[in-house]
Amino acid sequence: MEWRLVSAGARAVPEPAATPLVWSGALLGSGLLVGALNQLGDPGEPLWHFVALSALAALLGARARVTAAPGTAGLCWLFFNAFGIPPAGVLTWDSSVDLLRMSLLLGAALAGTAVARVASARTAYRRISPH
């Protein structure tokens, strides 16, 4: 058996990004994404907006802490609701539909975080194990 210091040298698991940085990415990314999709396609069809924002939440979640997921989902939902659903610029609330949308965005952010953590743990295990 050989003992190694895990803290020596390169970190086995990457450090997650700071929560304010992730939220800044969600704010900027959501705005750019919804704006671009509004210019490219039919602003009356919100499905692609939601799919794109879910992918953004998952990508941001991959480099974030778990505690950043609710804020990331909330910012993505805010841009989706205000600018992805007609009429643009009007923030509305339909409790059943919007709770579902927020839950799905939160799930996407948490799924991105979970997948990244599992992948990092597997990589760290392969690095440390004597296989």
mmCIF file of C-alpha atoms in Angstrom:
data_model
loop_
_atom_site.group_PDB
_atom_site.id
_atom_site.type_symbol
_atom_site.label_atom_id
_atom_site.label_comp_id
_atom_site.label_asym_id
_atom_site.label_seq_id
_atom_site.Cartn_x
_atom_site.Cartn_y
_atom_site.Cartn_z
ATOM 1 C CA MET A 1 0.000 0.000 0.000
ATOM 2 C CA GLU A 2 1.308 3.391 -0.955
ATOM 3 C CA TRP A 3 0.103 6.532 0.827
ATOM 4 C CA ARG A 4 -0.365 9.687 -1.216
ATOM 5 C CA LEU A 5 -1.429 13.142 -0.188
ATOM 6 C CA VAL A 6 -4.544 13.955 -2.136
ATOM 7 C CA SER A 7 -4.149 17.674 -1.486
ATOM 8 C CA ALA A 8 -0.665 17.735 -2.990
ATOM 9 C CA GLY A 9 -0.429 18.752 -6.632
ATOM 10 C CA ALA A 10 -3.466 19.107 -8.846
ATOM 11 C CA ARG A 11 -6.895 18.892 -7.242
ATOM 12 C CA ALA A 12 -8.685 15.645 -7.955
ATOM 13 C CA VAL A 13 -12.078 17.372 -8.125
ATOM 14 C CA PRO A 14 -12.401 20.870 -9.636
ATOM 15 C CA GLU A 15 -13.606 23.667 -7.390
ATOM 16 C CA PRO A 16 -17.135 24.836 -8.294
ATOM 17 C CA ALA A 17 -17.589 28.376 -9.539
ATOM 18 C CA ALA A 18 -18.728 31.030 -7.103
ATOM 19 C CA THR A 19 -22.499 31.442 -6.881
ATOM 20 C CA PRO A 20 -22.545 35.141 -7.894
ATOM 21 C CA LEU A 21 -20.531 34.270 -10.989
ATOM 22 C CA VAL A 22 -23.003 31.525 -11.939
ATOM 23 C CA TRP A 23 -25.936 33.876 -11.397
ATOM 24 C CA SER A 24 -24.243 36.522 -13.532
ATOM 25 C CA GLY A 25 -23.869 33.906 -16.260
ATOM 26 C CA ALA A 26 -27.549 33.006 -15.906
ATOM 27 C CA LEU A 27 -28.574 36.652 -16.114
ATOM 28 C CA LEU A 28 -26.435 37.444 -19.137
ATOM 29 C CA GLY A 29 -26.934 34.084 -20.855
ATOM 30 C CA SER A 30 -30.718 34.089 -20.439
ATOM 31 C CA GLY A 31 -31.005 37.590 -21.818
ATOM 32 C CA LEU A 32 -28.834 36.850 -24.826
ATOM 33 C CA LEU A 33 -30.465 33.493 -25.480
ATOM 34 C CA VAL A 34 -34.051 34.740 -25.335
ATOM 35 C CA GLY A 35 -33.163 37.823 -27.376
ATOM 36 C CA ALA A 36 -31.475 35.734 -30.055
ATOM 37 C CA LEU A 37 -34.337 33.241 -30.214
ATOM 38 C CA ASN A 38 -36.858 36.067 -30.489
ATOM 39 C CA GLN A 39 -34.945 37.438 -33.471
ATOM 40 C CA LEU A 40 -34.507 34.065 -35.175
ATOM 41 C CA GLY A 41 -37.888 32.477 -34.785
ATOM 42 C CA ASP A 42 -41.520 32.933 -33.921
ATOM 43 C CA PRO A 43 -41.785 34.700 -30.554
ATOM 44 C CA GLY A 44 -45.231 33.112 -30.165
ATOM 45 C CA GLU A 45 -43.683 29.624 -29.829
ATOM 46 C CA PRO A 46 -42.094 29.427 -26.370
ATOM 47 C CA LEU A 47 -41.072 25.747 -26.509
ATOM 48 C CA TRP A 48 -37.631 26.413 -27.999
ATOM 49 C CA HIS A 49 -37.053 29.211 -25.528
ATOM 50 C CA PHE A 50 -37.762 26.833 -22.664
ATOM 51 C CA VAL A 51 -35.589 24.059 -24.073
ATOM 52 C CA ALA A 52 -32.695 26.455 -24.625
ATOM 53 C CA LEU A 53 -33.024 27.945 -21.127
ATOM 54 C CA SER A 54 -33.167 24.462 -19.599
ATOM 55 C CA ALA A 55 -29.946 23.571 -21.403
ATOM 56 C CA LEU A 56 -28.378 26.815 -20.162
ATOM 57 C CA ALA A 57 -29.446 26.008 -16.586
ATOM 58 C CA ALA A 58 -27.925 22.529 -16.884
ATOM 59 C CA LEU A 59 -24.660 23.892 -18.319
ATOM 60 C CA LEU A 60 -24.404 26.510 -15.598
ATOM 61 C CA GLY A 61 -25.257 23.895 -12.992
ATOM 62 C CA ALA A 62 -22.351 21.763 -14.165
ATOM 63 C CA ARG A 63 -19.870 24.326 -12.843
ATOM 64 C CA ALA A 64 -21.892 25.503 -9.830
ATOM 65 C CA ARG A 65 -22.587 24.539 -6.275
ATOM 66 C CA VAL A 66 -25.961 23.009 -5.454
ATOM 67 C CA THR A 67 -26.914 26.187 -3.613
ATOM 68 C CA ALA A 68 -26.750 28.172 -6.865
ATOM 69 C CA ALA A 69 -29.450 26.074 -8.555
ATOM 70 C CA PRO A 70 -32.559 27.903 -7.228
ATOM 71 C CA GLY A 71 -31.228 31.307 -8.253
ATOM 72 C CA THR A 72 -30.151 30.021 -11.650
ATOM 73 C CA ALA A 73 -33.592 28.517 -12.254
ATOM 74 C CA GLY A 74 -35.294 31.699 -11.053
ATOM 75 C CA LEU A 75 -33.300 33.932 -13.381
ATOM 76 C CA CYS A 76 -33.921 31.647 -16.356
ATOM 77 C CA TRP A 77 -37.642 31.553 -15.544
ATOM 78 C CA LEU A 78 -37.752 35.340 -15.214
ATOM 79 C CA PHE A 79 -36.386 35.882 -18.723
ATOM 80 C CA PHE A 80 -38.558 33.115 -20.131
ATOM 81 C CA ASN A 81 -41.708 34.518 -18.572
ATOM 82 C CA ALA A 82 -40.991 38.154 -19.339
ATOM 83 C CA PHE A 83 -39.548 37.893 -22.859
ATOM 84 C CA GLY A 84 -40.066 34.345 -24.162
ATOM 85 C CA ILE A 85 -43.847 34.248 -23.817
ATOM 86 C CA PRO A 86 -46.034 36.791 -25.614
ATOM 87 C CA PRO A 87 -46.689 39.587 -24.901
ATOM 88 C CA ALA A 88 -42.988 40.399 -24.538
ATOM 89 C CA GLY A 89 -42.040 42.575 -21.609
ATOM 90 C CA VAL A 90 -45.037 41.591 -19.470
ATOM 91 C CA LEU A 91 -44.349 39.453 -16.406
ATOM 92 C CA THR A 92 -47.288 37.160 -15.611
ATOM 93 C CA TRP A 93 -47.968 34.406 -13.099
ATOM 94 C CA ASP A 94 -50.099 31.325 -13.681
ATOM 95 C CA SER A 95 -49.492 29.275 -10.562
ATOM 96 C CA SER A 96 -49.771 25.736 -11.915
ATOM 97 C CA VAL A 97 -47.923 26.314 -15.191
ATOM 98 C CA ASP A 98 -45.221 28.587 -13.780
ATOM 99 C CA LEU A 99 -44.544 26.316 -10.806
ATOM 100 C CA LEU A 100 -44.051 23.460 -13.259
ATOM 101 C CA ARG A 101 -41.716 25.562 -15.406
ATOM 102 C CA MET A 102 -39.695 26.677 -12.392
ATOM 103 C CA SER A 103 -39.501 23.087 -11.153
ATOM 104 C CA LEU A 104 -38.264 21.871 -14.523
ATOM 105 C CA LEU A 105 -35.625 24.607 -14.690
ATOM 106 C CA LEU A 106 -34.543 23.797 -11.128
ATOM 107 C CA GLY A 107 -34.384 20.123 -12.075
ATOM 108 C CA ALA A 108 -32.207 20.953 -15.079
ATOM 109 C CA ALA A 109 -29.805 22.997 -12.945
ATOM 110 C CA LEU A 110 -29.632 20.263 -10.297
ATOM 111 C CA ALA A 111 -29.182 17.567 -12.951
ATOM 112 C CA GLY A 112 -26.264 19.498 -14.437
ATOM 113 C CA THR A 113 -24.690 19.763 -10.989
ATOM 114 C CA ALA A 114 -25.245 16.077 -10.218
ATOM 115 C CA VAL A 115 -23.846 14.869 -13.547
ATOM 116 C CA ALA A 116 -20.770 17.073 -13.137
ATOM 117 C CA ARG A 117 -20.171 15.852 -9.579
ATOM 118 C CA VAL A 118 -20.466 12.192 -10.585
ATOM 119 C CA ALA A 119 -18.144 12.719 -13.544
ATOM 120 C CA SER A 120 -15.620 14.530 -11.345
ATOM 121 C CA ALA A 121 -15.790 11.808 -8.705
ATOM 122 C CA ARG A 122 -15.245 9.093 -11.309
ATOM 123 C CA THR A 123 -12.292 10.980 -12.767
ATOM 124 C CA ALA A 124 -10.804 11.510 -9.315
ATOM 125 C CA TYR A 125 -11.246 7.843 -8.475
ATOM 126 C CA ARG A 126 -9.492 6.786 -11.668
ATOM 127 C CA ARG A 127 -6.662 9.209 -10.933
ATOM 128 C CA ILE A 128 -6.169 7.908 -7.390
ATOM 129 C CA SER A 129 -6.876 4.186 -7.837
ATOM 130 C CA PRO A 130 -3.983 1.912 -8.866
ATOM 131 C CA HIS A 131 -5.825 0.338 -11.862
#
